[in-house]
Amino acid sequence: MRTLKITVLFLFIFCCLVRAQSNLSRNISLNIERQKLSTVLAMIEEKGGFRFSYNSNILPVDSLISMHENNLNIAETLDKILNHRFEYRQSGNFVIIRYAPRELVLLVNESLGNPELYTITGQVVDKQTNKPIQDASIYERNLLVSEISDGNGYFSMRLKNITQPISLTVSKENYKSTVTHFLAEVNITNRKENPEERFISGNLDDIENTWLGNALVTAQQKIQSINIGGFISKAPFQFSLIPGLNSHGSLSGQVVNKFSLNVIGAYSAGVDGGEIGFIFNINKSNVQYFQFGGAFNLVGGNVKGVQIAGLFNDVKGGAEALQVATGFNRIGKNFSGVQVGGIGNSIKNNFNGAQFSVGINVIGDTLKGIQVGAFNLVNKETKGIQIGVGGNIVNGRTSGIQIGGIANIAKESSGINLAVLTNFTSLTASGLQIGAINYAKNLKGAQVGILNVSNENDGYSIGLINIALKGYHKFSFSTNESTNFNVAYKGGSKHLYNMLMFGTNKKSAEKIYTGGLGFGKEMKLFKSVSLNPEISSQYVYQGSWDYLNLLNKFELPINIQLNKWLAIQGGPSVNIYYTKQNTRIGEFGLLQEKHQDFSFNNSRYTGWLGWNVGLVIL
């Protein structure tokens, strides 16, 4: 019976080894001359049908390689190329190249027990020098049991409830890993307590290098991460009091859990179900489905699902999630979903969804969605809605809607910018700006405000004062049937210019003064001839400010340009005069007497046809 069990065990191990080495044992041929190592590795990837994973800072990818070999397996080929200074491990469709110029040996002092309890003691030494190796990781990946060698290289491991052959892996930074199989008399079953080990690429020590990670992750857990790297196991459950006291021991940073319950906090490789930490959770890779941290969640990979924290969520990767924190949320890559932060939210790259805070929201690249906060900042482009109680800043282009209490600032705008105080577009504004003060270097859209300023105006400016530094700005001096001297400033664009108007009539019994606003449009008839329809409304002062007197005009002057700076104008006008002033004084009183008038609620209107003629300074 014992012989049968051992035979089955040998067959099992042999099958595992064949499967594990299938890519590395595949034969290939290379005939290359002075090619970069990165190019050679890409060629081997194509021939082997897998992907390499390696640290390009350690591997000399720019070194030149010459090789003429036929029918070498991939492991032998890599040894020749890399001078036996690296080790190669297969995980799924990856072959991991790890810097390991040295070799170690596991010396077993004692190996005994039964399926209920099995004990292994031994020592890890350097193969060349026979010196003991301190801080080497010794672990059984199926049982998730691990130890770290002491200052003399010694360790002792207790294994319980064994249902699979024991495979003890020894790993140490800069050493080639070794696997030792123990032929314990155990009942081999097809049931596996844990899935097989898998590999996760990337910088998995990012979390440990943060100030919180450095303070809360134990030294033993950091050693395991250095020695074992991205080789990760899975477990159905983890219970933890603090990161150093948990059901997986110092190996917790190498385990992805289905569910994790942490009284104070825990450190793990990731979550593939749910995690509750009454104070905090720290995960070096991905988290998906649900995570709650009473104070904070710190994640080195990506998040998918729901993440809630009392103070903050800090994710080094991207997220597709509902993320809520009373303090702030920070994402290191892209984010899709809903983000709610009390103080603020920060996303390094692109955002697609809804973002809310009472503080500041920051997006490193593009916004597609809605952003609401005291202040909103987007580094590249917005294609959604920004609502900032204080204001919104876009360092690139905004093509959505900006609503700002104080200001909206953008480089380019093709959407709607609405602000109580000011809209500022440093380059081209081809949308709509509505605010007390609006500025655009190049206006191709519309501005509505008290003061509208542009450098070049090819759009529409509607306001009390419109200034186009390189656009349409003219002064006209004219006379008409009502006021013998009039001056007007016309600024904006040919499509629509604003008029600031003043007039007086010194011929009347008492002086009359007029002032108001108007709008006009230049319509080219010929090269030097244009028709300028204009509409205006002016207040008429006739000796008292107690009454409202308005002169409304529609004029249709023809402008004839004489040279680059001078033109003459003249044409008919339609006038409607409204007054509440009963005394008929001055020229407007005489005009009222000449025309049939009518009264409505003690208000009087008079209409007539008039004329206008004058000079225009270009």
mmCIF file of C-alpha atoms in Angstrom, residues 64 131-132 175 184 224 241 281 285 301 346 408 418-419 421 424 427 577 581 606-607 610:
data_model
loop_
_atom_site.group_PDB
_atom_site.id
_atom_site.type_symbol
_atom_site.label_atom_id
_atom_site.label_comp_id
_atom_site.label_asym_id
_atom_site.label_seq_id
_atom_site.Cartn_x
_atom_site.Cartn_y
_atom_site.Cartn_z
ATOM 1 C CA LEU A 64 23.767 43.315 -28.262
ATOM 2 C CA LYS A 131 27.255 30.059 4.593
ATOM 3 C CA PRO A 132 23.796 30.296 6.190
ATOM 4 C CA TYR A 175 19.072 33.635 -5.399
ATOM 5 C CA ALA A 184 4.978 11.971 3.219
ATOM 6 C CA GLN A 224 8.192 37.769 1.814
ATOM 7 C CA LEU A 241 -6.387 41.505 14.168
ATOM 8 C CA ASN A 281 -7.359 47.683 4.755
ATOM 9 C CA SER A 285 -2.873 44.296 -5.870
ATOM 10 C CA GLY A 301 -3.794 47.672 -7.924
ATOM 11 C CA SER A 346 -8.247 63.194 -7.356
ATOM 12 C CA ASN A 408 -14.479 79.484 -15.468
ATOM 13 C CA LEU A 418 -21.652 80.296 -17.329
ATOM 14 C CA ALA A 419 -20.133 82.306 -14.464
ATOM 15 C CA LEU A 421 -18.159 86.941 -12.362
ATOM 16 C CA PHE A 424 -11.567 83.384 -19.282
ATOM 17 C CA LEU A 427 -7.044 80.588 -26.746
ATOM 18 C CA TYR A 577 -40.048 107.943 -28.500
ATOM 19 C CA GLN A 581 -42.570 113.597 -18.695
ATOM 20 C CA THR A 606 -44.481 109.134 -30.586
ATOM 21 C CA GLY A 607 -43.160 107.691 -33.827
ATOM 22 C CA GLY A 610 -35.865 110.363 -39.560
#
